[in-house]
Structure formats: C-alpha cells, structure tokens
PDB file of C-alpha atoms in Angstrom:
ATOM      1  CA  UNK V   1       0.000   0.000   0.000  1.00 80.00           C
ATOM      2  CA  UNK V   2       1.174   3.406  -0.591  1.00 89.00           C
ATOM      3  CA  UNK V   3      -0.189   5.778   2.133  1.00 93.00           C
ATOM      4  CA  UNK V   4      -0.059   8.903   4.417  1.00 96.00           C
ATOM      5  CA  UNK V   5      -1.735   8.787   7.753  1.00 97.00           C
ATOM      6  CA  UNK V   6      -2.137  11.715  10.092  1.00 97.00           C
ATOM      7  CA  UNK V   7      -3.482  10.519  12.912  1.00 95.00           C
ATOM      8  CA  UNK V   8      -3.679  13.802  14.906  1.00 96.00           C
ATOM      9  CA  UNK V   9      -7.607  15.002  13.446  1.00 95.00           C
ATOM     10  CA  UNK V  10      -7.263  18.391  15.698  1.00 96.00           C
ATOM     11  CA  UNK V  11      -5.026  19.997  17.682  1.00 97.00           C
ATOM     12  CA  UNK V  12      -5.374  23.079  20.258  1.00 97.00           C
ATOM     13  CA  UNK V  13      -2.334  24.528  21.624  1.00 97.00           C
ATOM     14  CA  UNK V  14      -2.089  28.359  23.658  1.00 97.00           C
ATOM     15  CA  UNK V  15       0.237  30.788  21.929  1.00 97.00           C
ATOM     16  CA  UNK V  16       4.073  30.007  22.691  1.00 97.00           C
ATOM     17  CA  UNK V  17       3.368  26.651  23.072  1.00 97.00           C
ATOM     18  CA  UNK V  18       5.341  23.760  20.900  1.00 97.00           C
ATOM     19  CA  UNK V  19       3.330  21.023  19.009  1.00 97.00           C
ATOM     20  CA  UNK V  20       4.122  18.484  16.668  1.00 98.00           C
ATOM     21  CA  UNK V  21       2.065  17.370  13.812  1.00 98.00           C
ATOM     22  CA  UNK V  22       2.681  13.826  13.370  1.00 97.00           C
ATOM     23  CA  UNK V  23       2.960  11.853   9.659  1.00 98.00           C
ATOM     24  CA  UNK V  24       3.397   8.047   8.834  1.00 98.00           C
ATOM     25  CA  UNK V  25       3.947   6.988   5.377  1.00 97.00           C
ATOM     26  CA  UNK V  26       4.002   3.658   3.744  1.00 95.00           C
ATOM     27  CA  UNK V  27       5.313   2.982   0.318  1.00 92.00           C
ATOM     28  CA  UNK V  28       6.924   0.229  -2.110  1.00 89.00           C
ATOM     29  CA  UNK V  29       9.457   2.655  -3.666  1.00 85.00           C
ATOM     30  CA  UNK V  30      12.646   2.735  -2.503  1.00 84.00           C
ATOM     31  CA  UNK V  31      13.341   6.395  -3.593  1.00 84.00           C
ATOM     32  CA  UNK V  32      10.339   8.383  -2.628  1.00 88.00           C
ATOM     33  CA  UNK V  33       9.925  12.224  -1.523  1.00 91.00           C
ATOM     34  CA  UNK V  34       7.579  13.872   1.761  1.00 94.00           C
ATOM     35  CA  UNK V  35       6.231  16.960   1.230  1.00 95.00           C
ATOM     36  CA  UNK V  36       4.782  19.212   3.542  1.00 96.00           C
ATOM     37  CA  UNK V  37       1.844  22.172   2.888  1.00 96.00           C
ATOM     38  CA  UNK V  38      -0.404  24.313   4.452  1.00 97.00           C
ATOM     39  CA  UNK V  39      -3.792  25.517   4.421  1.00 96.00           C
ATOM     40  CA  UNK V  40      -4.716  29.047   6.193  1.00 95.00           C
ATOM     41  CA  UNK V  41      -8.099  29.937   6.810  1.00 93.00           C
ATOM     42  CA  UNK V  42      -7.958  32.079   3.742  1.00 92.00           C
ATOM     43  CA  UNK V  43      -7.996  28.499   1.889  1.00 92.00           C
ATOM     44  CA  UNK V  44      -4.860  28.649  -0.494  1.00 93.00           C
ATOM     45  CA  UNK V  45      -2.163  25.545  -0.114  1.00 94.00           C
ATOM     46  CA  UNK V  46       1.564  26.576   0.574  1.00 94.00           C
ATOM     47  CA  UNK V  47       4.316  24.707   0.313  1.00 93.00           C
ATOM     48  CA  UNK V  48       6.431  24.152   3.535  1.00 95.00           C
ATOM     49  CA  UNK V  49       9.267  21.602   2.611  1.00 92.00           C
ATOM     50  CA  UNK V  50      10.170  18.701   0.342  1.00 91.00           C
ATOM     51  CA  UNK V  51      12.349  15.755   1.710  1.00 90.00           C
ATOM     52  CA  UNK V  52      13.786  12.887  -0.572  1.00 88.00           C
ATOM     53  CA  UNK V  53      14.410   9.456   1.398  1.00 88.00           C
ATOM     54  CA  UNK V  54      17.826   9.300   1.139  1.00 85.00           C
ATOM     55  CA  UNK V  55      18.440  12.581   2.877  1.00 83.00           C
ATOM     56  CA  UNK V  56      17.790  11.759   6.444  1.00 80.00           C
ATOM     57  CA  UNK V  57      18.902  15.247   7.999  1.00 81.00           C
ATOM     58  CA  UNK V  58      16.758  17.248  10.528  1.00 84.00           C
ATOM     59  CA  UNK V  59      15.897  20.503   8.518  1.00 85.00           C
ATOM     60  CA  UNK V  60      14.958  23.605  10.433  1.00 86.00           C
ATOM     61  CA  UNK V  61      13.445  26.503   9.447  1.00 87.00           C
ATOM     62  CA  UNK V  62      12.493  29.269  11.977  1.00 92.00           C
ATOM     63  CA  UNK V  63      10.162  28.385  14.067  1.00 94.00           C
ATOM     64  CA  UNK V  64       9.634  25.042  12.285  1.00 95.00           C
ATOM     65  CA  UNK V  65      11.545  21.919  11.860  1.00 94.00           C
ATOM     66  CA  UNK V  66      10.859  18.350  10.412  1.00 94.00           C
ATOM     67  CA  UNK V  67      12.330  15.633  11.753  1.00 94.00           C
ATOM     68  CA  UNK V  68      12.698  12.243   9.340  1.00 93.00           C
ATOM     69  CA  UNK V  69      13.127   9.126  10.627  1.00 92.00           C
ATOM     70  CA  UNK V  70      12.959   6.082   7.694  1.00 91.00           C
ATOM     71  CA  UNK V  71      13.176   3.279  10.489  1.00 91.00           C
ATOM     72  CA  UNK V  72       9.874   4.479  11.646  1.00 94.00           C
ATOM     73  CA  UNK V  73       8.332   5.831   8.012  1.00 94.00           C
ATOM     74  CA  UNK V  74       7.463   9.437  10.175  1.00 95.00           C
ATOM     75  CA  UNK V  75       8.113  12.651   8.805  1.00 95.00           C
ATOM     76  CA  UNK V  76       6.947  14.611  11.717  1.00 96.00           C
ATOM     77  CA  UNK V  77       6.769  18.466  11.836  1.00 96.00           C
ATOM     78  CA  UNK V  78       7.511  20.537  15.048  1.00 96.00           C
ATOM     79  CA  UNK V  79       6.700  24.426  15.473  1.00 97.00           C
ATOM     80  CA  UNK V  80       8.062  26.251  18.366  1.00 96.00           C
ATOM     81  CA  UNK V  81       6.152  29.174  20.160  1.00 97.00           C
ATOM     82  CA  UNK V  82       3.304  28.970  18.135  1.00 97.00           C
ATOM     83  CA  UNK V  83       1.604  31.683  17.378  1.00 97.00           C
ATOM     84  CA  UNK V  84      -2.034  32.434  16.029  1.00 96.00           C
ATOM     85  CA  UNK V  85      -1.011  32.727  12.503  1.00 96.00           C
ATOM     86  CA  UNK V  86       0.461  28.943  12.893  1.00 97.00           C
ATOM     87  CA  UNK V  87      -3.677  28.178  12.971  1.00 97.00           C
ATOM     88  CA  UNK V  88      -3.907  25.745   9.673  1.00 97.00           C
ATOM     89  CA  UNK V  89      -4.466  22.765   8.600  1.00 96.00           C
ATOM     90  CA  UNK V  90      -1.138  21.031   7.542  1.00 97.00           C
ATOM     91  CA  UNK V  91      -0.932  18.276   4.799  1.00 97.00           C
ATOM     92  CA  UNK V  92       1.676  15.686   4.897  1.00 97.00           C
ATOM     93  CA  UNK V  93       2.133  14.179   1.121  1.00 96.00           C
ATOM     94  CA  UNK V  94       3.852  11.360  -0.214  1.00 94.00           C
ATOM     95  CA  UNK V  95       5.524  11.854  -4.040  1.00 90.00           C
ATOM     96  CA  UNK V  96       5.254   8.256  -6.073  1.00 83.00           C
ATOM     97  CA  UNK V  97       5.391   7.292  -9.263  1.00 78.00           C
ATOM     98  CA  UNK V  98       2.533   7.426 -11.652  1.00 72.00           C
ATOM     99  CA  UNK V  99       3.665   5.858 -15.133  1.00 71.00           C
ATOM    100  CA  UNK V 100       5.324   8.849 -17.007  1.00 69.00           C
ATOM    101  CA  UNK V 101       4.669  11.277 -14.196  1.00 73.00           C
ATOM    102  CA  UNK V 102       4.633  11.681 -10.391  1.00 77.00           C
ATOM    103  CA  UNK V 103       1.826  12.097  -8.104  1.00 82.00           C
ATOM    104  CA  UNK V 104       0.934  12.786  -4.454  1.00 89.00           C
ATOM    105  CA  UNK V 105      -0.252  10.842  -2.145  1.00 92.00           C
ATOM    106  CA  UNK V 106      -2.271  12.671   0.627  1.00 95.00           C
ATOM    107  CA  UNK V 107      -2.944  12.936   4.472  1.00 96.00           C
ATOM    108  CA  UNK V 108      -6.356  13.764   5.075  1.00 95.00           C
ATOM    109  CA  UNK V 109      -4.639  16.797   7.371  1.00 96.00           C
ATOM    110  CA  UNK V 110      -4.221  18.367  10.815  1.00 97.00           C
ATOM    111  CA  UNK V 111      -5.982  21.107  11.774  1.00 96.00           C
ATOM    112  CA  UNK V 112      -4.280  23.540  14.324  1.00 98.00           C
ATOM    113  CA  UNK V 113      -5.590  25.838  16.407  1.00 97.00           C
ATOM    114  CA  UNK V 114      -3.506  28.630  18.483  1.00 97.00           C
ATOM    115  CA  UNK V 115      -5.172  30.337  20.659  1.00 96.00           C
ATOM    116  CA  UNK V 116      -3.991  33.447  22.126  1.00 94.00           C
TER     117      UNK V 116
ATOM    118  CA  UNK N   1       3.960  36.956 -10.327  1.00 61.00           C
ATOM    119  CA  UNK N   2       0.334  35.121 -11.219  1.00 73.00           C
ATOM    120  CA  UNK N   3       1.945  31.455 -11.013  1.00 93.00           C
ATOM    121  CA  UNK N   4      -1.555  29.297 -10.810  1.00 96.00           C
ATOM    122  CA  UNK N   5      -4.751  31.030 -11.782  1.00 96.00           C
ATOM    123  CA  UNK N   6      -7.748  29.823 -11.687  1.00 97.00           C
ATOM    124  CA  UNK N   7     -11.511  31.016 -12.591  1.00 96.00           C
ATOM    125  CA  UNK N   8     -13.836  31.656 -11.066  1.00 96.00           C
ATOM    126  CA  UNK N   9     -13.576  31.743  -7.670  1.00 95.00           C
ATOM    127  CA  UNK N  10     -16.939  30.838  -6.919  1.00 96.00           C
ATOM    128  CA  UNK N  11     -20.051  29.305  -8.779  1.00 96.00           C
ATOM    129  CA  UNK N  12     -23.326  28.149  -8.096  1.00 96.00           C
ATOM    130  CA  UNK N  13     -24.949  25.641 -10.212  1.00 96.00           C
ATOM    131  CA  UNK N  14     -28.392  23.666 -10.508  1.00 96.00           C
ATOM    132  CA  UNK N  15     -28.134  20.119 -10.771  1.00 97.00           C
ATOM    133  CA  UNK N  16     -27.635  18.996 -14.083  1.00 96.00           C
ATOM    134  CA  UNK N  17     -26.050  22.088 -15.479  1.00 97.00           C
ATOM    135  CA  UNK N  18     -22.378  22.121 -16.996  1.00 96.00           C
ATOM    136  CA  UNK N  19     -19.093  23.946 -16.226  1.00 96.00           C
ATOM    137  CA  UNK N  20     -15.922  24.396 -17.145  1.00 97.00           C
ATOM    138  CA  UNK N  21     -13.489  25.382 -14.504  1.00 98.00           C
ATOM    139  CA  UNK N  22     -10.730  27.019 -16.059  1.00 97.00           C
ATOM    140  CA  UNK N  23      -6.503  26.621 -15.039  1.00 97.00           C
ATOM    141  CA  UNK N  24      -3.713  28.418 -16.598  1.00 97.00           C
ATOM    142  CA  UNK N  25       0.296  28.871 -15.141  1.00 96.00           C
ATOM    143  CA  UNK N  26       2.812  31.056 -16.452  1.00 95.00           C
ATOM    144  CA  UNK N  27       5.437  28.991 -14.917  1.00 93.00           C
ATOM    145  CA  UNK N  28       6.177  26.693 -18.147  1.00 92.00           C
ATOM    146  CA  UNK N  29       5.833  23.684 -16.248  1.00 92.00           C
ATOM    147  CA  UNK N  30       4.924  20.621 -17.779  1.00 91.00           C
ATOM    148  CA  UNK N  31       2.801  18.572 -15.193  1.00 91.00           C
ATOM    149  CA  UNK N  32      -0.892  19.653 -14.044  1.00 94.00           C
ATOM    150  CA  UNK N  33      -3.248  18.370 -11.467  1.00 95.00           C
ATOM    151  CA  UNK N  34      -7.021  18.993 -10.762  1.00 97.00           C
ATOM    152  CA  UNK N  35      -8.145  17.942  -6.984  1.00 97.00           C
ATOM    153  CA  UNK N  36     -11.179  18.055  -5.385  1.00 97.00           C
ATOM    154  CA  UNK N  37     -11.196  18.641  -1.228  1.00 96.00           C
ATOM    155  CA  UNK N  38     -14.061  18.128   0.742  1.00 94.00           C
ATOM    156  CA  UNK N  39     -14.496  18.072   4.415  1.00 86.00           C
ATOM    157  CA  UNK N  40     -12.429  15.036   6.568  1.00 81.00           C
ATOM    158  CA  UNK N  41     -11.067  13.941   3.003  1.00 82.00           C
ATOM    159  CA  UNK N  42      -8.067  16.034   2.498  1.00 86.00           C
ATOM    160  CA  UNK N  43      -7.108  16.474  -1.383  1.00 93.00           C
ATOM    161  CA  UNK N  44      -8.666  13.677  -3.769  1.00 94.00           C
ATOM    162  CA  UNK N  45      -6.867  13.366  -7.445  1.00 94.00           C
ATOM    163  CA  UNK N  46      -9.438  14.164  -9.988  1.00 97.00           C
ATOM    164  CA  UNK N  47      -7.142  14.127 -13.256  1.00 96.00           C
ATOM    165  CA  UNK N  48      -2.992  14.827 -14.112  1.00 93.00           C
ATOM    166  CA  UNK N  49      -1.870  15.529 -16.829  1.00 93.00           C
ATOM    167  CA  UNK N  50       2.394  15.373 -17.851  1.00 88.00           C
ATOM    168  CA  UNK N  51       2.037  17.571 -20.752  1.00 89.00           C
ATOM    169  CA  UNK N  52       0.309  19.067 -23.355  1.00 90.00           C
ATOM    170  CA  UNK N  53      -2.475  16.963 -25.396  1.00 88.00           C
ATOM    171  CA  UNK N  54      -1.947  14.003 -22.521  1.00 91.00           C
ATOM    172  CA  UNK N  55      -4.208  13.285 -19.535  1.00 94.00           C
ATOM    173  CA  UNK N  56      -4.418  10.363 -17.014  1.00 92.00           C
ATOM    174  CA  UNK N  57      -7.178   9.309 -14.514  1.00 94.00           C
ATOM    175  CA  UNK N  58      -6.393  10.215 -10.819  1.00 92.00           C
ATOM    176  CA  UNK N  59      -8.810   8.782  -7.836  1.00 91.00           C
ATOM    177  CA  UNK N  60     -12.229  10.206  -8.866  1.00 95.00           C
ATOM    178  CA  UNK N  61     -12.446  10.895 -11.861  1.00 97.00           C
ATOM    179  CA  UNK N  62     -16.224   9.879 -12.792  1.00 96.00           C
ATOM    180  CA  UNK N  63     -18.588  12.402 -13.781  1.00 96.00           C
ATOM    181  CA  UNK N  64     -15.429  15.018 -14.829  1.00 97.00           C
ATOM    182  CA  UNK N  65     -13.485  15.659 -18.168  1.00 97.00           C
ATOM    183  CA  UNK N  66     -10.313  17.455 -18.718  1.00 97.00           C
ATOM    184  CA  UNK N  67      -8.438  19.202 -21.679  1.00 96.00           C
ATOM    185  CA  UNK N  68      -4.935  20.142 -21.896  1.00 96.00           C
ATOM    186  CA  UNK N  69      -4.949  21.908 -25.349  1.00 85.00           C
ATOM    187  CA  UNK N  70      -1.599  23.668 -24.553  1.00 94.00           C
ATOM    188  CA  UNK N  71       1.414  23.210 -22.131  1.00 95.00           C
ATOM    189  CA  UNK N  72      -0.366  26.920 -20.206  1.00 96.00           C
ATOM    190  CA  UNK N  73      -4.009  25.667 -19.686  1.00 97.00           C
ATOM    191  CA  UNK N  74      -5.560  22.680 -17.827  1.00 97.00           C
ATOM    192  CA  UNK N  75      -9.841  22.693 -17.861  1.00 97.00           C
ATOM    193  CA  UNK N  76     -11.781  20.539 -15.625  1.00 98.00           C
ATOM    194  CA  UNK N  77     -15.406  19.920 -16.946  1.00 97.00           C
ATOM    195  CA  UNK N  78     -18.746  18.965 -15.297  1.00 96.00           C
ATOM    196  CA  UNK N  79     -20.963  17.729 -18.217  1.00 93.00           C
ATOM    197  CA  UNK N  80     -23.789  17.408 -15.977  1.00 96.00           C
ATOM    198  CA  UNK N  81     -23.119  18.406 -12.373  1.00 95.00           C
ATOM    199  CA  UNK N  82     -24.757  16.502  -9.158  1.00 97.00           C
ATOM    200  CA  UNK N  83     -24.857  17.636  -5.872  1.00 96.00           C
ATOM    201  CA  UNK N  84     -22.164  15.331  -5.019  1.00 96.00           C
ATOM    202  CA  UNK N  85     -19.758  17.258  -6.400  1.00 97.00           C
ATOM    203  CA  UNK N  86     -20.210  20.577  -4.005  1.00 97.00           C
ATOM    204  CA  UNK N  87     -16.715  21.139  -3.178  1.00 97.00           C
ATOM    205  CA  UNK N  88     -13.605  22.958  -3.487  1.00 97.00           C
ATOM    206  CA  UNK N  89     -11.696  22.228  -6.456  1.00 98.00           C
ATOM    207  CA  UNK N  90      -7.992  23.058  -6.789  1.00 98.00           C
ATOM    208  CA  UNK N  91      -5.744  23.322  -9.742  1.00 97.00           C
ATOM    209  CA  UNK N  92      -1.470  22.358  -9.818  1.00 96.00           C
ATOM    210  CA  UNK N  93       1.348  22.377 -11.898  1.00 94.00           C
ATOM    211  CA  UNK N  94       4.492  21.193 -11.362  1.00 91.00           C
ATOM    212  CA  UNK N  95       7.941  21.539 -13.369  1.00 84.00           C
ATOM    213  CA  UNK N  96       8.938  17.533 -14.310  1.00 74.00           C
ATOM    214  CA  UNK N  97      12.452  18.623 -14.944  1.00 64.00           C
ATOM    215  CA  UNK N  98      12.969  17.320 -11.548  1.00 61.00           C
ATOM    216  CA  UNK N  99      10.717  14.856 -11.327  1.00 59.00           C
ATOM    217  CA  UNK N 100       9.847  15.554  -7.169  1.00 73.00           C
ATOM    218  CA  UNK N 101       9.516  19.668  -7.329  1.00 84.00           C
ATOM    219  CA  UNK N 102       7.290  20.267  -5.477  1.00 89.00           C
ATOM    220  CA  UNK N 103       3.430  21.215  -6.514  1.00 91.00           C
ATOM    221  CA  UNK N 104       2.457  25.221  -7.225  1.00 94.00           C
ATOM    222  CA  UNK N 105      -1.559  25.492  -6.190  1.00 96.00           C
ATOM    223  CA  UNK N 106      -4.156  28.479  -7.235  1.00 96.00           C
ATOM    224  CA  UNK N 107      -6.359  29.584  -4.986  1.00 95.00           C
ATOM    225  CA  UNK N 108      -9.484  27.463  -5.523  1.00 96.00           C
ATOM    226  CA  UNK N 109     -12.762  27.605  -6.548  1.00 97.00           C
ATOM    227  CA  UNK N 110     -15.620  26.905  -4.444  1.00 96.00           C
ATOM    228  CA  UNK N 111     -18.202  24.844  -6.290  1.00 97.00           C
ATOM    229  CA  UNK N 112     -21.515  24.744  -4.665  1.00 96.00           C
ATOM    230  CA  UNK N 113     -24.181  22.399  -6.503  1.00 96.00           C
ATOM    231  CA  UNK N 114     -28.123  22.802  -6.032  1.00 95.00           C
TER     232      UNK N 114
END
C-alpha cells in the first residue's frame, strides 16, 4: 500500500506553546519524496518543505523543523512558540510514481488551532 | 507573479447544469493536477496531466473531463453536475524537470451544486 496517515484530526495549543504534527507513510518505492503544505483559513495551499528518502537530515526553518526518521516511516513536523497565525491545517504528502509522471499521495490533514 | 490562476472563484450551479473550470500557469511547467477537497477527506486526485495533449485518470475521476490543449491551460469539466460534487476544487502544476519539485496550487474555486 502506498499511504499517508495523520493521525492527529485536531489539535489546540495556547500561543508560545510547541506542538508536533505527526505523519506516517508507507510505500513500495525505494526512492520516494515527503512533502509538507499548508492551508490558512484564507484556503490557499503553501508549500512548507520537500524531503527525498535518502536525505535523512533534521531541517529547520524558523520556528519550524521536520524531523525524518525512515526506520519508523514518520516525517513529523515541530513548530516552536506557536503563534495564532500557525492556525492551519497542515498536509503531509507522499511523491510516487505514476507511469510517465509523479503524483501525491495525501494525508487527510491536521488542523491547528492557536489560541492566544 | 500570477503562477496558478484559476476562474472563477466561486459558482453556483443547478443540478444537471455544466461547467468548465478554467486553469492556466505562467510557470512553463509541464505537469498539471485537478483535486477536489471536501471536508475530513483532504485532497482527492481528480485528473494529471504530464504535458500538453496528454491526460491520465487520478482517484475520482467519474462524472469530470479534462483538456490540456496547450502546455499553459488545464480545464476541468462537469458535463452534468450533481450535488455530489459541491466542493472545493484546486488546480497544480508542477515543473517535471525534476521529477519531485514540489506542486504550485491556485487559490481554488468553491463549487456549490443545487
């Protein structure tokens, strides 16, 4: 099976709070990319970061990091000191081949909430 | 600085009506996706297509039609629209030089079906 699970449906945090939005993949490829977007209230998708499988290294950005881990197939995502305008829903994706092309496989989402 | 554009924004339609939901990039990237999300089921793969004049089935792709009639533009057609698909539709496009860059969205368009 080639999937993306997010378990965590909705979180709440308070402002300054850290939280991590958890993501489990499975695939058959052995070369495979994670993706992570997200979704304001205003409704448009932005892209966060792209990881390829073979490039195990913590990335950190900001207030955000990602931590990969291909023992456990997680590709979990970590803000610190939220703030309000973290409140999104964030997608975790999964990039696998689709004949002549690529597509995404993806999480059904996490919804944060920051609350002041 | 448009990247993904797509029109309109909003529509309201009576069952049975059709619609074309229009999709154009000025990136010059080769791959386009239409999606569909609706509440508790994240983004569902309508239809892809890796370049002009070539388009492949995605997850749920009954009751839609696409056209790529140029590398720019990606339609998604509702022949004959059912209340089932009331949702928010997005268009992608993606550059294939590297084949895992990652996916350029528009903004949406909210579909509402009577």
């Amino acid at each position: 099976a080639q999937k993306v699970t997010q378990a965590q449906t909705e979180i709440s945090v308070v402002e300054k709070e850290d939280v991590t939005l958890d993501c489990v993949y499975e695939t058959r490829d052995t070369t495979y990319y994670l993706f992570w977007y997200k979704q304001p209230p205003s409704g448009e998708l932005v892209f966060l970061i792209r990881r390829n499988s073979f490039d195990e290294q913590n990335e950190i950005s900001g207030r955000y990091s990602w931590n990969f881990q291909k023992s456990t197939s997680s590709f979990n995502f970590t803000i610190t000191a939220s703030q309000v305008v973290d409140s999104a829903v964030y997608f975790c994706a999964l990039s696998i081949n689709a004949g002549n092309n690529r597509k995404l496989i993806w999480g059904l989402g996490t919804s944060l909430a920051v609350n002041p | 600085n448009a990247g993904v554009t797509q029109t309109p924004k909003f529509q309201v339609l009576k069952t049975g009506q059709s619609m074309t939901l229009q999709c154009a990039q000025d990136m010059n990237h080769n791959s386009m996706y239409w999606y569909r999300q609706d509440p508790g089921m994240g983004l569902r793969l309508i239809y892809y297509s890796a370049s002009e004049g070539t388009t492949d089935k995605g997850e749920v792709p009954n009751g839609y039609n696409v056209s790529r009639l140029n590398k720019r533009e990606f339609s998604l057609r509702l022949e004959s629209a059912a209340p089932s698909q009331t949702s928010v539709y997005f268009c992608a496009s993606r550059p294939t030089g590297d084949s895992n860059q990652p996916q350029h969205f528009g903004d949406g368009t909210r579909l509402s079906i009577l």
